[in-house]
XYZ file of C-alpha atoms in Angstrom:
658
model
C 0.000 0.000 0.000
C 1.378 3.406 -0.957
C 0.090 6.767 0.222
C -0.829 9.588 -2.169
C 1.064 12.826 -2.530
C 0.543 15.772 -0.118
C -2.512 17.932 -0.599
C -2.479 20.935 -2.931
C -3.704 24.365 -1.856
C -6.627 24.869 0.520
C -10.087 24.143 -0.813
C -12.333 26.945 -2.008
C -16.010 26.941 -1.110
C -18.724 27.106 -3.756
C -21.287 29.920 -3.589
C -24.216 27.589 -4.397
C -26.978 28.271 -1.849
C -27.963 25.735 0.786
C -31.357 24.060 1.175
C -33.604 25.548 3.838
C -35.417 23.318 6.326
C -33.420 20.174 5.516
C -33.580 16.987 7.586
C -30.429 18.066 9.409
C -31.087 21.781 9.627
C -27.752 23.555 9.776
C -24.207 23.006 10.969
C -25.174 23.230 14.646
C -27.584 20.310 14.222
C -24.902 18.335 12.367
C -22.333 18.988 15.101
C -24.842 17.953 17.760
C -25.352 14.578 16.042
C -21.591 14.103 15.604
C -21.035 14.864 19.301
C -23.853 12.523 20.356
C -22.293 9.688 18.343
C -18.834 10.289 19.817
C -20.037 10.505 23.423
C -21.994 7.246 23.359
C -21.956 5.446 19.997
C -24.172 2.569 21.089
C -26.876 4.825 22.510
C -26.729 6.932 19.326
C -27.241 3.992 16.982
C -29.858 2.377 19.234
C -31.939 5.559 19.228
C -31.810 5.801 15.433
C -32.655 2.104 14.951
C -35.721 2.429 17.169
C -36.874 5.641 15.459
C -36.381 4.606 11.812
C -37.199 0.877 11.693
C -40.233 -1.163 12.732
C -39.318 -4.164 14.888
C -41.391 -7.297 15.436
C -39.282 -7.969 18.527
C -37.301 -5.003 19.902
C -33.577 -5.485 20.326
C -31.944 -5.269 23.762
C -28.308 -5.506 22.621
C -26.980 -2.785 20.314
C -23.415 -3.899 19.511
C -21.612 -7.157 20.112
C -17.894 -6.692 19.440
C -16.739 -9.794 21.297
C -15.536 -11.368 18.031
C -14.244 -8.201 16.363
C -13.924 -7.473 13.482
C -16.995 -9.705 13.039
C -19.362 -7.200 14.614
C -23.050 -7.778 15.328
C -25.663 -5.020 15.571
C -29.145 -5.290 17.163
C -28.785 -9.060 16.827
C -31.494 -10.119 19.299
C -34.135 -7.990 17.563
C -36.514 -9.376 14.921
C -37.650 -7.493 11.815
C -38.243 -7.899 8.085
C -36.794 -5.647 5.376
C -39.742 -5.990 2.990
C -42.208 -5.155 5.771
C -40.208 -1.997 6.539
C -40.121 -1.028 2.855
C -43.757 -1.795 2.003
C -46.291 -2.837 4.664
C -45.728 0.044 7.031
C -46.562 2.564 4.275
C -49.938 1.065 3.392
C -52.105 2.634 6.091
C -53.746 6.088 6.035
C -53.925 6.259 2.242
C -50.310 5.199 1.704
C -51.326 2.263 -0.482
C -52.372 4.680 -3.238
C -49.119 6.637 -3.138
C -46.942 6.205 -6.235
C -43.949 4.012 -5.472
C -42.345 3.574 -8.913
C -42.593 5.317 -12.264
C -40.799 3.034 -14.731
C -39.707 4.251 -18.153
C -38.667 1.548 -20.603
C -35.923 1.905 -23.174
C -38.510 2.755 -25.827
C -40.294 5.301 -23.622
C -43.233 3.156 -22.465
C -44.376 4.034 -18.941
C -45.559 1.855 -16.061
C -46.647 3.277 -12.699
C -46.986 1.231 -9.529
C -48.477 2.356 -6.223
C -47.216 1.047 -2.893
C -50.291 -1.138 -2.677
C -49.642 -2.620 -6.130
C -45.938 -3.104 -5.419
C -46.771 -4.836 -2.138
C -49.171 -7.215 -3.907
C -46.607 -8.124 -6.587
C -43.883 -8.717 -3.999
C -46.226 -10.968 -2.007
C -47.145 -13.004 -5.085
C -43.515 -13.565 -6.058
C -42.574 -14.337 -2.451
C -45.348 -16.953 -2.333
C -44.162 -18.332 -5.682
C -40.627 -18.745 -4.332
C -41.965 -20.542 -1.281
C -44.046 -22.778 -3.571
C -40.832 -23.712 -5.434
C -39.238 -24.807 -2.163
C -37.237 -21.687 -1.240
C -36.873 -21.367 2.517
C -35.274 -18.970 4.943
C -31.526 -18.852 4.375
C -31.647 -20.261 0.811
C -29.835 -18.072 -1.708
C -31.530 -16.752 -4.827
C -29.513 -15.431 -7.779
C -31.011 -12.509 -9.736
C -29.805 -11.733 -13.278
C -32.299 -9.190 -14.580
C -32.403 -5.952 -16.547
C -33.315 -2.639 -14.932
C -36.989 -3.206 -14.271
C -39.801 -3.203 -11.771
C -39.363 -6.983 -11.782
C -35.843 -6.576 -10.408
C -37.065 -4.612 -7.390
C -39.973 -7.039 -6.915
C -37.611 -10.035 -6.969
C -35.238 -8.506 -4.427
C -38.057 -7.499 -2.089
C -39.702 -10.913 -2.442
C -36.483 -12.619 -1.370
C -36.220 -10.290 1.618
C -39.822 -11.031 2.529
C -39.156 -14.760 2.988
C -35.672 -14.412 4.478
C -33.873 -15.759 1.390
C -30.644 -13.770 0.812
C -30.408 -12.571 -2.778
C -27.347 -12.089 -4.932
C -27.838 -9.787 -7.906
C -25.502 -9.970 -10.903
C -25.274 -7.036 -13.307
C -26.889 -7.893 -16.658
C -23.694 -6.930 -18.518
C -21.651 -9.725 -16.977
C -20.749 -12.829 -18.933
C -21.868 -16.427 -18.457
C -18.558 -17.251 -16.760
C -18.926 -14.371 -14.291
C -22.508 -15.399 -13.532
C -21.453 -19.024 -13.080
C -18.650 -18.120 -10.657
C -21.037 -16.120 -8.469
C -23.812 -18.738 -8.562
C -21.391 -21.487 -7.631
C -19.768 -19.492 -4.832
C -23.032 -18.443 -3.202
C -24.708 -21.837 -3.692
C -27.868 -20.487 -5.321
C -30.923 -22.742 -5.520
C -33.031 -20.500 -7.787
C -32.090 -18.163 -10.643
C -34.395 -15.317 -11.686
C -33.608 -13.934 -15.145
C -35.294 -12.546 -18.277
C -35.641 -13.671 -21.865
C -33.780 -10.546 -23.008
C -32.855 -7.096 -21.822
C -33.225 -3.944 -23.921
C -30.669 -1.137 -23.801
C -30.138 1.559 -26.363
C -32.537 -0.121 -28.782
C -30.585 -3.393 -28.696
C -31.858 -6.739 -27.423
C -29.371 -8.686 -25.301
C -29.948 -12.420 -24.604
C -29.947 -12.834 -20.815
C -31.621 -16.258 -20.746
C -29.154 -17.691 -23.250
C -26.248 -16.376 -21.163
C -27.862 -17.779 -18.019
C -28.173 -21.214 -19.639
C -24.493 -21.101 -20.598
C -23.629 -20.300 -16.989
C -25.743 -23.167 -15.680
C -24.120 -25.560 -18.141
C -20.756 -24.778 -16.525
C -21.719 -26.708 -13.423
C -24.484 -25.161 -11.273
C -27.198 -27.600 -12.321
C -26.854 -29.635 -9.133
C -27.871 -26.700 -6.906
C -30.090 -24.495 -9.123
C -33.365 -26.403 -9.368
C -35.550 -23.578 -10.736
C -35.046 -20.821 -13.320
C -37.763 -18.159 -13.231
C -37.958 -16.124 -16.438
C -39.380 -12.618 -16.796
C -40.833 -12.197 -20.298
C -39.438 -8.805 -21.285
C -39.439 -8.991 -25.100
C -41.026 -12.315 -26.065
C -37.908 -13.199 -28.025
C -37.079 -16.821 -28.810
C -35.116 -18.465 -25.998
C -33.956 -21.960 -25.035
C -36.338 -23.700 -22.626
C -35.784 -26.537 -20.183
C -39.101 -28.087 -19.189
C -39.439 -28.816 -15.492
C -36.705 -26.376 -14.532
C -37.742 -23.185 -16.363
C -40.952 -21.352 -15.440
C -42.430 -18.023 -16.536
C -42.591 -15.330 -13.864
C -46.035 -14.108 -14.980
C -47.460 -17.618 -14.819
C -46.113 -18.154 -11.312
C -47.498 -14.812 -10.124
C -50.940 -15.519 -11.541
C -51.397 -18.545 -9.287
C -50.363 -16.885 -6.020
C -52.070 -14.869 -3.289
C -51.440 -11.118 -2.945
C -50.810 -11.513 0.772
C -47.718 -13.089 2.282
C -46.749 -13.161 5.940
C -43.177 -11.887 6.204
C -40.445 -14.070 7.658
C -39.282 -12.314 10.818
C -35.501 -12.614 10.995
C -32.903 -11.474 13.473
C -31.149 -8.241 12.534
C -27.935 -10.077 11.616
C -29.679 -12.375 9.129
C -28.008 -11.920 5.712
C -30.138 -9.691 3.475
C -27.933 -10.090 0.399
C -24.524 -11.080 -0.936
C -23.182 -8.763 -3.630
C -20.007 -9.606 -5.512
C -17.357 -6.993 -6.073
C -13.964 -7.155 -7.748
C -10.968 -7.698 -5.525
C -7.221 -7.405 -5.913
C -6.702 -11.200 -5.938
C -8.673 -11.887 -9.125
C -11.550 -13.729 -7.440
C -14.761 -11.734 -6.893
C -15.656 -11.173 -3.237
C -19.138 -11.926 -1.938
C -19.821 -8.912 0.290
C -22.393 -10.003 2.874
C -24.777 -7.416 4.356
C -27.099 -7.865 7.320
C -30.794 -6.991 7.442
C -31.095 -4.523 10.317
C -27.911 -2.485 10.133
C -27.943 -2.193 6.354
C -31.595 -1.157 6.172
C -31.159 1.421 8.938
C -28.393 3.186 7.028
C -30.239 3.032 3.693
C -33.223 4.734 5.332
C -31.137 7.269 7.276
C -29.045 8.388 4.330
C -32.162 8.897 2.233
C -33.256 11.313 4.948
C -29.925 12.946 5.766
C -28.132 13.131 2.419
C -31.096 13.458 0.078
C -33.445 15.257 2.482
C -36.214 13.094 1.023
C -39.716 14.604 1.233
C -43.219 13.458 0.328
C -43.276 15.858 -2.625
C -40.049 14.522 -4.171
C -39.581 12.419 -7.277
C -36.266 10.651 -6.673
C -34.188 9.253 -9.532
C -31.054 7.188 -9.108
C -29.733 6.158 -12.533
C -27.694 3.169 -11.279
C -28.331 -0.478 -12.117
C -29.674 -2.868 -9.487
C -26.635 -5.059 -10.194
C -24.475 -2.615 -8.217
C -24.673 -1.543 -4.573
C -26.043 1.880 -5.572
C -29.057 0.165 -7.088
C -29.517 -1.871 -3.919
C -29.310 1.023 -1.472
C -30.823 3.852 -3.518
C -33.337 2.045 -5.739
C -34.552 -1.133 -4.057
C -34.255 -0.438 -0.332
C -33.581 3.232 0.536
C -36.419 4.936 -1.393
C -38.956 2.278 -0.408
C -37.913 2.363 3.257
C -38.523 6.121 3.083
C -41.902 5.676 1.344
C -40.647 7.807 -1.541
C -41.761 8.086 -5.158
C -38.951 7.141 -7.510
C -38.107 6.881 -11.197
C -36.584 3.707 -12.608
C -35.104 3.746 -16.111
C -34.312 0.756 -18.303
C -32.142 2.395 -20.945
C -28.984 4.434 -21.446
C -28.505 8.217 -21.260
C -27.479 8.617 -24.903
C -30.328 6.810 -26.674
C -32.124 7.826 -28.804
C -30.014 10.935 -28.157
C -27.953 12.510 -25.399
C -30.896 14.593 -24.205
C -32.709 11.539 -22.777
C -31.927 12.281 -19.113
C -32.962 15.932 -19.382
C -36.140 14.999 -21.243
C -37.080 12.544 -18.500
C -36.402 15.022 -15.697
C -38.627 17.527 -17.469
C -41.410 15.020 -18.185
C -41.544 13.411 -14.745
C -40.706 16.498 -12.669
C -37.730 14.801 -11.022
C -36.568 16.724 -7.958
C -33.559 14.656 -6.811
C -31.189 13.353 -9.494
C -28.372 10.937 -8.561
C -25.966 9.792 -11.275
C -22.331 8.974 -12.064
C -19.548 11.416 -12.989
C -18.884 9.310 -16.094
C -22.412 10.005 -17.337
C -22.039 13.705 -16.547
C -18.770 13.991 -18.453
C -20.220 12.124 -21.419
C -23.329 14.314 -21.533
C -21.226 17.424 -21.064
C -19.260 16.522 -24.205
C -22.448 15.770 -26.110
C -23.973 19.124 -25.111
C -20.883 20.964 -26.270
C -21.078 19.226 -29.652
C -24.857 19.470 -30.168
C -26.922 22.382 -28.761
C -30.124 20.345 -29.244
C -29.182 18.033 -26.356
C -27.889 20.762 -24.030
C -29.686 20.834 -20.652
C -30.607 24.482 -21.302
C -33.079 23.260 -23.958
C -35.174 21.530 -21.274
C -37.200 22.707 -18.294
C -35.238 21.356 -15.307
C -36.877 23.664 -12.788
C -38.229 20.731 -10.750
C -34.721 19.808 -9.588
C -33.704 20.773 -6.062
C -30.820 18.355 -5.321
C -28.127 16.754 -7.481
C -25.891 13.867 -6.430
C -22.923 11.964 -7.836
C -21.779 8.429 -7.065
C -19.232 5.789 -8.031
C -16.054 7.852 -8.209
C -14.788 11.315 -7.300
C -16.157 13.982 -9.620
C -13.624 16.341 -11.163
C -14.209 20.060 -10.487
C -14.886 20.916 -14.153
C -17.711 18.366 -14.413
C -18.992 19.386 -10.951
C -19.287 23.052 -11.988
C -20.978 22.177 -15.296
C -23.442 19.884 -13.527
C -24.219 22.571 -10.953
C -24.610 25.392 -13.460
C -26.123 23.751 -16.538
C -28.283 21.065 -14.906
C -28.920 22.554 -11.486
C -29.274 26.113 -12.712
C -26.940 27.343 -9.977
C -29.573 26.702 -7.293
C -29.107 22.966 -6.533
C -26.446 21.601 -4.193
C -24.243 18.933 -5.798
C -23.754 16.084 -3.325
C -20.503 14.250 -4.092
C -21.052 11.020 -2.139
C -18.206 8.712 -1.101
C -19.085 5.155 -0.122
C -18.542 1.551 -1.208
C -20.240 -1.779 -1.717
C -18.817 -2.734 1.651
C -20.143 0.292 3.566
C -23.784 -0.142 2.506
C -24.468 3.577 2.120
C -22.973 7.065 2.117
C -20.000 7.591 4.423
C -18.590 10.994 3.512
C -20.940 13.405 1.757
C -22.224 16.981 1.845
C -25.554 17.482 3.583
C -28.071 19.937 2.103
C -28.730 22.724 4.546
C -25.490 21.954 6.358
C -22.327 21.750 4.304
C -20.761 24.500 2.203
C -19.807 22.811 -1.049
C -16.403 22.321 -2.657
C -16.052 21.051 -6.237
C -14.100 17.798 -6.125
C -14.462 17.169 -2.377
C -16.916 14.812 -0.666
C -16.573 17.146 2.359
C -17.385 15.714 5.840
C -18.222 12.280 7.294
C -21.838 11.641 8.201
C -22.697 11.565 11.923
C -21.499 8.334 13.513
C -18.786 7.703 10.896
C -15.293 8.086 12.381
C -13.231 8.561 9.214
C -9.496 9.204 9.429
C -6.360 9.221 7.287
C -3.386 7.131 8.366
C 0.003 6.019 7.102
C 1.013 2.458 6.302
C 1.492 1.640 10.001
C -1.949 2.886 11.012
C -0.802 6.193 12.517
C -2.755 9.377 11.838
C -1.145 11.699 9.297
C -1.262 15.489 9.604
C -4.034 17.328 7.768
C -2.947 18.374 4.307
C -0.966 15.173 3.703
C -2.124 12.118 1.827
C -2.658 8.713 3.354
C -4.957 5.722 3.608
C -8.648 6.287 4.321
C -9.865 4.254 7.299
C -12.914 4.084 9.578
C -11.984 3.837 13.254
C -15.241 2.563 14.721
C -17.759 -0.027 13.495
C -21.062 1.225 12.104
C -24.307 -0.726 11.555
C -24.293 -0.980 7.736
C -20.749 -2.286 7.351
C -20.269 -5.609 5.584
C -20.314 -8.547 7.961
C -17.912 -10.837 6.138
C -16.856 -12.109 2.735
C -19.243 -14.953 1.918
C -17.594 -18.248 2.774
C -14.209 -16.640 3.397
C -13.873 -14.928 6.791
C -10.073 -14.941 6.522
C -10.278 -12.816 3.371
C -12.613 -10.400 5.166
C -10.216 -9.952 8.076
C -7.082 -9.648 5.953
C -8.608 -7.330 3.372
C -10.565 -4.932 5.545
C -8.864 -5.085 8.959
C -5.221 -5.792 8.010
C -2.724 -6.576 10.747
C -0.226 -4.043 9.378
C -2.681 -1.319 10.439
C -3.207 -2.915 13.835
C -6.189 -5.116 12.921
C -8.764 -2.650 14.287
C -9.126 -0.082 11.486
C -11.465 -0.637 8.528
C -9.339 -0.094 5.408
C -11.343 1.449 2.590
C -8.702 0.798 -0.070
C -8.762 4.459 -1.136
C -6.270 7.221 -0.593
C -7.496 10.540 0.732
C -6.422 13.992 1.900
C -8.074 16.075 4.613
C -7.889 19.840 4.211
C -6.147 21.548 7.115
C -8.559 24.494 7.185
C -12.013 23.019 6.508
C -11.452 19.399 7.575
C -12.947 18.336 4.236
C -11.973 14.992 2.719
C -10.912 14.568 -0.905
C -10.614 11.023 -2.288
C -7.471 10.578 -4.375
C -8.126 7.107 -5.816
C -7.575 3.419 -5.155
C -4.397 2.289 -3.421
C -4.860 -1.404 -4.245
C -5.006 -3.238 -7.561
C -8.603 -2.280 -8.260
C -9.572 0.057 -11.102
C -12.570 2.372 -11.083
C -13.946 2.447 -14.635
C -17.138 4.461 -15.063
C -17.833 3.945 -11.372
C -17.474 0.142 -11.651
C -14.738 -1.574 -9.643
C -12.687 -3.996 -11.725
C -9.887 -6.068 -10.241
C -6.719 -6.009 -12.342
C -5.946 -9.590 -11.328
C -9.341 -10.781 -12.580
C -8.712 -9.262 -16.016
C -5.138 -10.566 -16.074
C -6.326 -14.087 -15.245
C -8.883 -13.952 -18.043
C -6.271 -12.779 -20.544
C -3.808 -15.466 -19.438
C -6.482 -18.104 -20.067
C -6.501 -17.249 -23.785
C -4.567 -19.917 -25.741
C -2.330 -17.342 -27.468
C -1.349 -15.428 -24.306
C 1.763 -16.284 -22.319
C 1.575 -13.439 -19.809
C -0.489 -10.326 -19.144
C -0.429 -7.296 -16.872
C -3.230 -4.767 -16.475
C -3.040 -1.192 -15.194
C -5.236 1.877 -15.293
C -4.601 5.274 -16.792
C -6.565 8.475 -16.208
C -9.426 9.050 -18.648
C -11.404 12.259 -19.038
C -14.741 10.475 -19.472
C -14.592 7.163 -17.581
C -12.225 8.205 -14.769
C -9.878 5.331 -15.524
C -9.265 3.326 -18.672
C -8.040 -0.273 -18.709
C -4.669 -0.801 -20.386
C -3.430 -4.371 -20.913
C 0.190 -5.360 -21.586
C 0.367 -8.752 -23.277
C 3.122 -11.195 -24.157
C 2.013 -13.817 -26.673
C 3.237 -17.393 -26.884
C 4.249 -16.723 -30.479
C 6.093 -13.768 -32.028
C 5.144 -10.209 -31.101
C 2.522 -9.195 -33.727
C 3.214 -6.492 -36.298
C 0.901 -3.504 -36.903
C -1.913 -5.161 -38.884
C -1.851 -8.388 -36.903
C -1.637 -6.491 -33.610
C -5.040 -4.915 -34.156
C -6.562 -8.258 -35.150
C -5.172 -10.043 -32.086
C -6.177 -7.148 -29.832
C -9.759 -7.309 -31.113
C -9.799 -11.060 -30.524
C -8.572 -10.567 -26.942
C -11.193 -7.888 -26.272
C -13.903 -10.261 -27.478
C -12.447 -12.954 -25.239
C -12.541 -10.642 -22.182
C -16.127 -9.709 -23.023
C -17.059 -13.399 -22.915
C -14.996 -14.220 -19.826
C -16.027 -11.258 -17.646
C -18.280 -8.868 -19.551
C -18.067 -5.885 -21.910
C -17.235 -3.453 -19.083
C -13.884 -5.246 -18.599
C -12.672 -4.863 -22.195
C -9.311 -3.027 -22.237
C -9.283 0.372 -23.910
C -5.739 -0.331 -25.100
C -3.780 -3.552 -25.594
C -0.015 -3.296 -25.980
C 2.222 -6.151 -27.090
C 5.815 -6.924 -26.176
C 8.227 -9.848 -26.211
C 8.550 -9.928 -22.402
C 7.376 -8.135 -19.273
C 9.723 -5.750 -17.464
C 10.636 -7.691 -14.307
C 12.888 -7.524 -11.296
C 15.561 -10.174 -10.869
C 13.178 -12.005 -8.553
C 10.599 -12.216 -11.376
C 8.133 -9.551 -10.223
C 6.514 -7.407 -12.935
C 7.449 -3.743 -12.433
C 3.965 -2.248 -12.697
C 5.042 1.292 -11.878
C 6.859 1.375 -15.223
C 3.842 0.001 -17.066
C 1.656 2.691 -15.469
C 4.029 5.342 -16.775
C 3.972 3.798 -20.259
C 0.160 3.704 -20.187
C 0.054 7.405 -19.288
C 2.486 8.270 -22.088
C 5.106 9.485 -19.626
C 8.819 9.435 -20.249
C 10.532 6.792 -18.107
C 12.572 8.816 -15.639
C 12.278 6.352 -12.767
C 15.101 4.193 -11.513
C 15.291 1.052 -13.669
C 18.403 -0.408 -12.072
C 16.376 -3.171 -10.408
C 14.793 -4.181 -13.727
C 16.414 -7.210 -15.304
C 15.293 -6.380 -18.852
C 14.578 -2.608 -19.134
C 14.891 -2.652 -22.951
C 11.512 -4.374 -23.311
C 9.695 -1.286 -21.989
C 10.055 0.447 -25.344
C 8.246 -2.420 -27.079
C 5.012 -1.455 -25.308
C 4.967 2.088 -26.693
C 2.264 1.373 -29.307
C -1.362 0.664 -28.426
C -3.717 -1.540 -30.440
């Protein structure tokens, strides 16, 4: 682990006005919550859990740290996540409140009230029970962005069956690995998904994954008919979702589970090449999803909330499936992509549906910023965005230029831009501006939320002075933290509470700097071998392993380089078993390798550049010198010390990209 460089000059505050009457109303209220959490953390979290969640059996024990870092929160209390997201909103006219406005890729609209959503969730939950799914059984979900995705997740929660959602862009091999690791008994998928006018064959990919060796555990495949396209069918195993629903009751008694019962396992890329199954609990996770909807987004009954993420990522879990529903909010869900049929799609939808809170990725903002500069017809100024009152960004730090454009051109200079830092492992926002509280700084995620003890340390776990870079850590446990890595507690302990930092600090894996004047945090990027491409974490080792599995590849190394649109771009350095390819052949082989990576992992893992050489630059002990490859990828002159490199001449061979 290496620490980032010292901080640049002090941060400058943005003049964008604050929100009046927010959930946390002013800096004094924020400081009071921070002080309450520091004085008595357990009493603080217990109060919030009692105020924001409905319990079937109240908890009497707030935190059990006797087996740290395997912490337990509220573990003797009983509750149900689906009940907290749906049932408790149904009284006093709540059943008729709009829960979801869904816009399909082609523009078709579907609206569901809380009463209708509750009925659908109950029917699917009953259908799962009818197919033999019981409390603790794992259900794999491989669906497009859809109402059905939210229904499936909530139905699993209702019967106490932990779900594991896989992003619809992942390959059959990636799906197979996750199904096998989690031991899924049921797979819920779709015939096809539709994105940008294209039909993508999810069921066919799912069948390929099952053929790789999950058939002994997956006894049922439930298929959502999205397009009606022709698909392979396995009688006895495959069943249509709509046919299952039609036979089931619209009422379903929830399974009351203890607060530590696993709600879901979500796989994220790690530095070892094997995806990690991040396990989240029911009570602690749901508390933080509900609280951050209130604190960060200041959610109100009049709001139309839109998070543009996919349910295959943690953002879609926390701020589509669980957070908005726990808050009883009205939300938009979108099937398609921001640039189809043109790059004005997002702005058109905000105008049409009167969206008031808009939460999206810096990659999307940068892409739409470029499109608006090239084509005035898709510029945000051409649309009525007056309904917006809050803007948020997620997935990666947002660069100041994109932040200012987003604030001025989309928010009209009146909407705070909430740059939220958090991770799959944290369950929800950790460091983020609060509307009505925090003066804003382009490029900074500002201050930790109340109850989050963030700090910056060196490689021995010691605090570093403000203004100097270091490793971002969390010093105290919090309720929504991951509980373990599924089936691998040793990996959880070593990866998140490493002994070199003392074994008691949660290591985020990101570098950060805290400003000496404001105390604001700025995230400087990953410090492990994980890339952040368009807000998606991709392990370099996973991509390297996939490349090395290709029959023509002898060795591969993968690094990231800065990219103005995606944040980072994947650059692969490849040594073939045969001769190093010449110009024409290099492009052909590179295209073949990209296709291979798309099949092995998914299109999001395809390298932007592939560079060929006769050998990797290595130390005398055989270790690849990645710092040199990073410099080559960035186009930098090699001015570093190469005396420890056994074969420095090979570096020049990687100068051309294919």
